[in-house]
Coordinates of C-alpha atoms in Angstrom, one line a residue:
M6 CA 6.0 -1.7 29.6
A7 CA 5.0 1.8 28.7
D8 CA 3.9 4.3 31.4
T9 CA 0.1 3.9 31.3
A10 CA -0.3 7.4 32.7
R11 CA 0.9 8.9 29.4
V12 CA -1.1 6.7 27.2
N13 CA -4.9 7.4 26.7
S14 CA -5.5 3.8 25.6
D15 CA -9.2 4.2 24.9
A16 CA -8.7 7.2 22.6
L17 CA -5.7 5.6 20.9
R18 CA -7.5 2.3 20.3
R19 CA -10.2 4.2 18.4
I20 CA -7.5 5.2 15.9
G21 CA -6.0 1.7 15.7
W22 CA -3.5 1.5 18.7
P23 CA -2.3 -2.2 18.5
G24 CA -1.4 -2.4 22.2
P25 CA -3.3 -3.9 25.2
A26 CA -6.3 -2.1 26.8
D27 CA -4.2 -1.0 29.8
G28 CA -2.1 1.2 27.5
G29 CA 0.9 -1.0 27.6
A30 CA 3.4 -1.4 24.8
P31 CA 2.2 -3.5 21.9
A32 CA 4.0 -6.9 21.6
L33 CA 5.7 -5.7 18.4
P34 CA 9.5 -5.8 17.7
G35 CA 11.2 -2.5 18.8
W36 CA 8.1 -0.8 20.3
A37 CA 8.8 -1.3 24.0
E38 CA 12.4 -0.1 23.4
A39 CA 11.3 3.0 21.6
L40 CA 8.8 3.9 24.2
A41 CA 11.3 3.4 27.0
A42 CA 13.9 5.5 25.1
H43 CA 11.5 8.5 25.1
P44 CA 9.9 8.5 28.5
Q45 CA 8.5 12.1 28.1
A46 CA 6.9 11.4 24.7
Q47 CA 3.3 10.6 23.8
P48 CA 2.2 8.1 21.1
A49 CA 0.3 9.6 18.2
R50 CA -0.7 8.4 14.7
V51 CA 0.0 10.2 11.4
V52 CA -3.4 11.0 9.9
E53 CA -2.4 13.4 7.2
Q54 CA 0.9 13.9 5.2
H55 CA 1.5 17.1 3.3
R56 CA 4.5 18.5 1.5
N57 CA 5.1 21.0 4.4
G58 CA 4.5 18.7 7.3
Y59 CA 2.3 16.2 9.2
V60 CA -1.0 16.1 11.0
V61 CA -0.9 13.6 13.9
A62 CA -3.6 12.5 16.3
D63 CA -3.8 11.0 19.8
G64 CA -7.5 10.3 19.5
P65 CA -10.3 10.3 16.9
E66 CA -11.2 13.9 17.5
H67 CA -7.8 15.4 18.2
G68 CA -5.5 16.1 15.3
F69 CA -2.6 18.7 15.3
A70 CA 0.3 19.8 13.2
A71 CA 3.6 18.2 14.1
E72 CA 7.2 19.1 13.2
S73 CA 9.1 16.2 11.6
L74 CA 12.5 14.8 12.6
P75 CA 15.3 17.0 11.2
E76 CA 16.9 14.1 9.2
W77 CA 13.6 13.6 7.3
Q78 CA 14.2 17.0 5.6
R79 CA 17.6 15.9 4.1
P80 CA 17.3 15.6 0.3
R81 CA 19.0 12.1 0.2
F82 CA 17.0 10.7 3.2
P83 CA 15.1 7.7 1.8
A84 CA 11.4 8.7 1.4
E85 CA 10.1 5.3 2.6
R86 CA 11.9 5.8 5.9
R87 CA 10.0 9.0 6.6
A88 CA 6.7 8.8 8.4
G89 CA 3.6 8.3 6.3
V90 CA -0.1 8.1 6.9
G91 CA -0.9 5.2 9.3
D92 CA 2.5 5.4 11.0
W93 CA 2.8 5.6 14.8
V94 CA 5.2 8.2 16.1
L95 CA 6.3 9.5 19.5
V96 CA 5.8 13.3 20.0
E97 CA 7.0 15.8 22.5
G98 CA 4.8 18.8 22.4
R99 CA 4.4 19.5 18.7
R100 CA 7.6 17.7 17.6
I101 CA 8.0 14.1 16.4
V102 CA 10.9 12.5 18.2
A103 CA 10.7 8.9 17.0
L104 CA 9.1 6.7 14.4
L105 CA 7.8 3.4 15.8
P106 CA 8.6 0.3 13.7
R107 CA 5.9 -0.6 11.2
Y108 CA 4.2 -4.0 11.2
S109 CA 3.0 -3.6 7.6
A110 CA 3.6 -1.2 4.8
I111 CA 2.3 -0.7 1.3
K112 CA 4.8 0.7 -1.1
R113 CA 5.4 1.4 -4.8
G114 CA 8.3 2.4 -7.0
A115 CA 8.4 6.1 -7.4
A116 CA 8.3 7.7 -10.8
G117 CA 11.6 8.7 -12.4
E118 CA 14.8 7.0 -13.6
H119 CA 16.5 6.6 -10.2
Y120 CA 15.4 3.9 -7.9
K121 CA 13.2 5.2 -5.1
Q122 CA 10.4 3.8 -3.0
Q123 CA 7.2 5.6 -2.1
L124 CA 5.1 4.7 1.0
I125 CA 1.4 4.5 0.3
A126 CA 0.2 3.6 3.8
A127 CA 1.7 2.0 7.0
N128 CA 0.3 -0.3 9.7
V129 CA -2.7 -1.4 7.8
D130 CA -4.6 -4.7 8.1
T131 CA -6.5 -4.7 4.9
V132 CA -6.1 -3.1 1.5
F133 CA -9.3 -2.6 -0.5
V134 CA -8.3 -2.6 -4.2
V135 CA -11.1 -0.5 -5.7
C136 CA -12.1 -0.8 -9.4
G137 CA -15.3 0.5 -11.0
L138 CA -17.6 -1.9 -12.9
D139 CA -17.8 0.6 -15.8
A140 CA -15.1 1.6 -18.4
D141 CA -12.7 1.7 -15.4
F142 CA -12.9 -2.1 -15.1
N143 CA -9.5 -3.5 -15.9
P144 CA -8.4 -7.0 -14.7
R145 CA -4.8 -6.2 -15.6
R146 CA -4.8 -3.2 -13.2
I147 CA -6.2 -5.4 -10.5
E148 CA -3.3 -7.8 -11.0
R149 CA -0.8 -5.0 -10.7
Y150 CA -2.3 -3.6 -7.5
L151 CA -2.4 -7.1 -6.0
L152 CA 1.2 -7.7 -6.9
L153 CA 2.2 -4.6 -4.9
V154 CA -0.2 -5.2 -2.0
R155 CA 0.7 -8.8 -1.3
G156 CA 4.3 -8.0 -0.5
G157 CA 3.2 -5.6 2.3
G158 CA 2.1 -8.1 4.9
V159 CA -1.6 -7.2 4.6
E160 CA -4.9 -8.9 3.5
P161 CA -6.1 -7.7 0.1
V162 CA -9.8 -7.5 -0.9
V163 CA -11.0 -6.6 -4.4
V164 CA -13.9 -4.1 -4.2
L165 CA -15.8 -3.7 -7.5
T166 CA -17.9 -0.5 -7.2
K167 CA -20.8 0.8 -9.4
A168 CA -22.4 -2.7 -9.2
D169 CA -25.8 -0.9 -9.7
L170 CA -24.7 0.6 -13.0
A171 CA -23.3 -2.7 -14.3
A172 CA -26.6 -4.5 -13.4
E173 CA -28.7 -1.8 -15.1
A174 CA -26.5 -1.7 -18.2
D175 CA -27.7 -5.0 -19.6
A176 CA -29.8 -7.0 -17.1
E177 CA -30.7 -9.6 -19.6
A178 CA -27.1 -10.5 -20.4
N179 CA -26.3 -10.3 -16.7
A180 CA -23.3 -8.0 -17.3
L181 CA -22.5 -7.9 -13.6
A182 CA -22.0 -11.7 -13.4
A183 CA -19.8 -11.6 -16.6
L184 CA -17.6 -8.9 -15.1
L185 CA -17.3 -10.8 -11.8
E186 CA -16.2 -13.9 -13.8
L187 CA -13.5 -11.8 -15.5
A188 CA -12.2 -10.5 -12.1
E189 CA -11.9 -13.9 -10.5
P190 CA -8.7 -15.1 -12.3
A191 CA -7.0 -11.7 -11.6
A192 CA -7.9 -12.0 -7.9
Q193 CA -6.4 -15.5 -7.6
G194 CA -8.3 -16.5 -4.4
V195 CA -8.5 -12.9 -3.0
P196 CA -12.0 -12.1 -1.8
V197 CA -14.0 -10.1 -4.4
R198 CA -17.0 -8.0 -3.4
A199 CA -19.3 -6.0 -5.8
V200 CA -21.0 -3.0 -4.1
N201 CA -22.9 0.1 -4.8
A202 CA -20.6 2.6 -3.1
K203 CA -23.6 5.0 -2.4
D204 CA -25.7 2.4 -0.6
R205 CA -24.8 1.6 3.0
A206 CA -26.6 -1.7 2.9
S207 CA -24.6 -2.8 -0.1
V208 CA -21.3 -1.6 1.4
A209 CA -22.0 -3.7 4.5
A210 CA -20.3 -6.5 2.5
L211 CA -17.0 -4.9 3.7
D212 CA -17.9 -4.9 7.4
P213 CA -15.9 -8.1 8.2
W214 CA -12.7 -6.2 7.4
L215 CA -13.8 -3.0 9.3
Q216 CA -14.1 -4.2 12.8
P217 CA -12.9 -2.1 15.8
G218 CA -9.2 -1.6 16.0
R219 CA -8.5 -2.5 12.4
T220 CA -7.1 -0.2 9.7
A221 CA -7.9 -0.5 6.0
V222 CA -6.7 1.5 3.0
L223 CA -8.4 2.2 -0.3
V224 CA -6.3 2.1 -3.5
G225 CA -7.5 2.5 -7.0
S226 CA -7.6 4.8 -10.0
S227 CA -9.3 8.2 -10.0
G228 CA -13.0 7.8 -10.6
A229 CA -13.2 4.3 -9.2
G230 CA -15.4 5.5 -6.3
K231 CA -13.0 5.5 -3.4
S232 CA -14.2 8.9 -2.0
T233 CA -17.8 7.9 -2.4
L234 CA -17.2 4.7 -0.6
T235 CA -15.4 6.6 2.2
N236 CA -18.4 9.0 2.6
T237 CA -20.8 6.1 2.8
L238 CA -18.7 4.3 5.4
L239 CA -18.4 7.6 7.4
G240 CA -22.1 8.3 7.2
V241 CA -21.4 11.9 6.2
E242 CA -20.3 13.7 3.0
R243 CA -16.8 14.5 4.1
M244 CA -14.7 13.6 1.1
K245 CA -15.1 15.6 -2.1
T246 CA -16.3 13.6 -5.1
G247 CA -16.5 14.4 -8.8
E248 CA -18.1 13.3 -12.0
V249 CA -16.2 10.9 -14.3
R250 CA -15.8 11.3 -18.0
E251 CA -18.5 9.4 -19.9
R252 CA -16.2 8.1 -22.6
D253 CA -13.7 6.3 -20.4
S254 CA -15.1 6.6 -16.8
R255 CA -11.9 8.3 -15.6
G256 CA -12.1 10.9 -12.9
R257 CA -10.1 13.8 -11.6
H258 CA -8.1 13.7 -8.4
T259 CA -10.8 14.7 -6.0
T260 CA -8.6 13.3 -3.1
T261 CA -5.4 15.2 -3.2
Y262 CA -3.6 13.7 -0.2
R263 CA -3.7 10.6 2.0
A264 CA -5.9 10.8 5.1
L265 CA -6.7 8.4 7.9
L266 CA -10.3 8.7 9.1
P267 CA -11.9 6.9 12.1
L268 CA -15.1 5.1 11.2
P269 CA -18.3 4.7 13.3
S270 CA -17.6 1.0 13.4
G271 CA -14.4 1.6 15.4
A272 CA -12.1 0.8 12.4
C273 CA -9.9 3.4 10.6
L274 CA -9.9 4.0 6.9
I275 CA -7.2 5.6 4.8
D276 CA -8.3 7.2 1.5
T277 CA -5.6 7.8 -1.1
P278 CA -5.4 9.8 -4.3
G279 CA -5.8 7.9 -7.6
M280 CA -2.5 6.5 -8.8
R281 CA -1.7 6.6 -12.5
E282 CA 1.6 4.8 -12.3
L283 CA 2.2 1.6 -10.3
K284 CA 5.8 0.6 -10.5
P285 CA 7.0 -2.4 -8.5
T286 CA 9.7 -2.0 -5.8
G287 CA 11.6 -5.3 -6.7
E288 CA 10.5 -6.9 -3.4
E289 CA 7.3 -8.4 -4.8
D290 CA 6.7 -12.1 -5.3
V291 CA 5.3 -12.6 -8.9
A292 CA 4.7 -16.3 -8.3
E293 CA 2.2 -15.6 -5.5
S294 CA 0.0 -13.4 -7.7
F295 CA 0.2 -15.8 -10.6
A296 CA 0.1 -19.1 -8.9
D297 CA -2.1 -20.6 -11.7
I298 CA 0.6 -19.9 -14.3
E299 CA 3.4 -21.1 -12.0
A300 CA 1.5 -24.4 -11.4
L301 CA 1.1 -24.9 -15.2
A302 CA 4.8 -24.3 -15.7
E303 CA 5.6 -27.1 -13.3
Q304 CA 3.7 -29.5 -15.6
C305 CA 5.8 -28.7 -18.7
R306 CA 7.8 -31.6 -20.1
F307 CA 11.1 -29.6 -19.8
R308 CA 12.2 -27.9 -16.7
D309 CA 13.7 -25.0 -18.6
C310 CA 10.7 -24.6 -20.9
A311 CA 10.4 -21.0 -22.3
H312 CA 6.7 -21.6 -23.2
L313 CA 7.2 -20.8 -26.8
R314 CA 7.2 -23.8 -29.2
E315 CA 8.6 -26.6 -26.9
P316 CA 6.8 -29.9 -27.1
G317 CA 4.8 -30.8 -24.0
C318 CA 4.4 -27.2 -22.8
A319 CA 1.5 -27.0 -20.4
V320 CA 1.3 -23.2 -20.5
R321 CA 0.9 -23.1 -24.3
A322 CA -1.6 -25.9 -24.1
A323 CA -3.7 -24.0 -21.5
I324 CA -3.7 -20.9 -23.7
E325 CA -4.7 -22.8 -26.8
S326 CA -7.5 -24.7 -25.0
G327 CA -8.9 -21.4 -23.5
R328 CA -8.1 -22.4 -19.9
L329 CA -5.6 -19.5 -19.6
D330 CA -6.2 -16.0 -20.9
P331 CA -3.4 -15.0 -23.2
Q332 CA -3.6 -11.4 -22.0
R333 CA -3.1 -12.6 -18.4
Y334 CA -0.1 -14.6 -19.5
A335 CA 1.4 -11.6 -21.4
H336 CA 0.8 -9.4 -18.3
Y337 CA 2.6 -12.1 -16.1
L338 CA 5.6 -11.9 -18.3
K339 CA 5.6 -8.1 -18.3
L340 CA 5.3 -7.9 -14.5
R341 CA 7.9 -10.6 -14.0
D342 CA 10.4 -8.5 -16.1
E343 CA 9.5 -5.3 -14.3
V344 CA 10.0 -6.9 -10.8
A345 CA 13.3 -8.4 -11.9
G346 CA 14.5 -5.0 -13.2
A347 CA 13.4 -3.2 -10.0
A348 CA 15.1 -5.9 -7.9
D349 CA 18.4 -5.3 -9.8
K350 CA 18.2 -1.6 -9.1
L351 CA 17.4 -2.3 -5.4
A352 CA 20.4 -4.6 -5.1
H353 CA 22.6 -1.9 -6.7
R354 CA 21.3 0.7 -4.4
R355 CA 21.9 -1.4 -1.3
A356 CA 25.4 -2.2 -2.5
Q357 CA 26.1 1.5 -2.9
K358 CA 24.8 2.3 0.6
A359 CA 26.9 -0.5 2.1
E360 CA 30.0 0.8 0.3
E361 CA 29.3 4.4 1.4
K362 CA 29.0 3.2 5.0
V363 CA 32.3 1.3 4.8
L364 CA 34.0 4.4 3.3
G365 CA 32.5 6.7 5.9
K366 CA 33.8 4.5 8.7
A367 CA 37.3 4.4 7.1
L368 CA 37.3 8.2 6.8
N369 CA 36.3 8.7 10.4
K370 CA 39.0 6.3 11.5
R371 CA 41.7 8.2 9.6
L372 CA 40.4 11.5 11.1
D373 CA 40.5 10.0 14.6
D374 CA 44.0 8.7 14.1
K375 CA 45.2 12.0 12.6
Y376 CA 43.7 14.3 15.3
G377 CA 43.8 11.9 18.2
R378 CA 40.0 11.7 18.5
H379 CA 38.5 8.9 20.6

């Protein structure tokens, strides 16, 4: 049990502290041990991450710059093992001394040829996948986000912003209803909410996921309305917003870094910059995001059906009858190949790390034997 004298439980709980009200250690693997190993340290949460350091907080109104662990500065130290926004850390003065184990994490594959992972947010309960109901609307992008999110141990919710614009665009044809119908197959059972991000009454549709003590993160492309939604939930114009291009509804990066913000509801919200590239890490489960296609494949006459010209193919029959969108099926194949490729790179990286560890131990043993070190 943590020393309750060093934990301001009320202030910490207002920024998502998952422990009991008495300030004790959360019943999460490794937390009690980490707190006991650093008896002089105070818990804090990473609320901002910059290239030159971190801002951490031990309450909703108290953020301060903190120095990172020395090993995090090493070029080859894995980026996903450094603290990120949403992480809980232990600090002594202005120095981080430990990273508390995460209970959830949202990651993506980093840009570049070499395999790397990039942490988007840690210790979150809900991910709001934000997509505008304008030219930004793209079911394939929603599918890609959900693929990454589902593997992080969090609850996804699809938030379709600019519902007011969609409704006004063509009221007679009910454009809003048509777009919602397109979003449903991509969501595959995930809750879908259409909102006007500028209207607090409309945004109230998200309140069930923003209860006291919970943490949510917003992900989506630039111009989707994440910062506008954040401002409405905060009740103040805190996050900078910008106009989108009329021809394609794309916006500039008005949010330039991830930030955790306490909400009046008692929940916390993490706003993130728009992400142009969403590479899988290789740890995703494609079958979970495309359960409808997997279920169809099980109905094929042949177990090894490639869904090309084989007789009795349920997948091809569903496409030809209009029950399965051919674009959704093509995207399923594309994501399946991407995840498989990333998984191969991840396995190779882990094998290399294991080999380096064995070689390092062998080298240390030879040095010990040669110089009589014990």
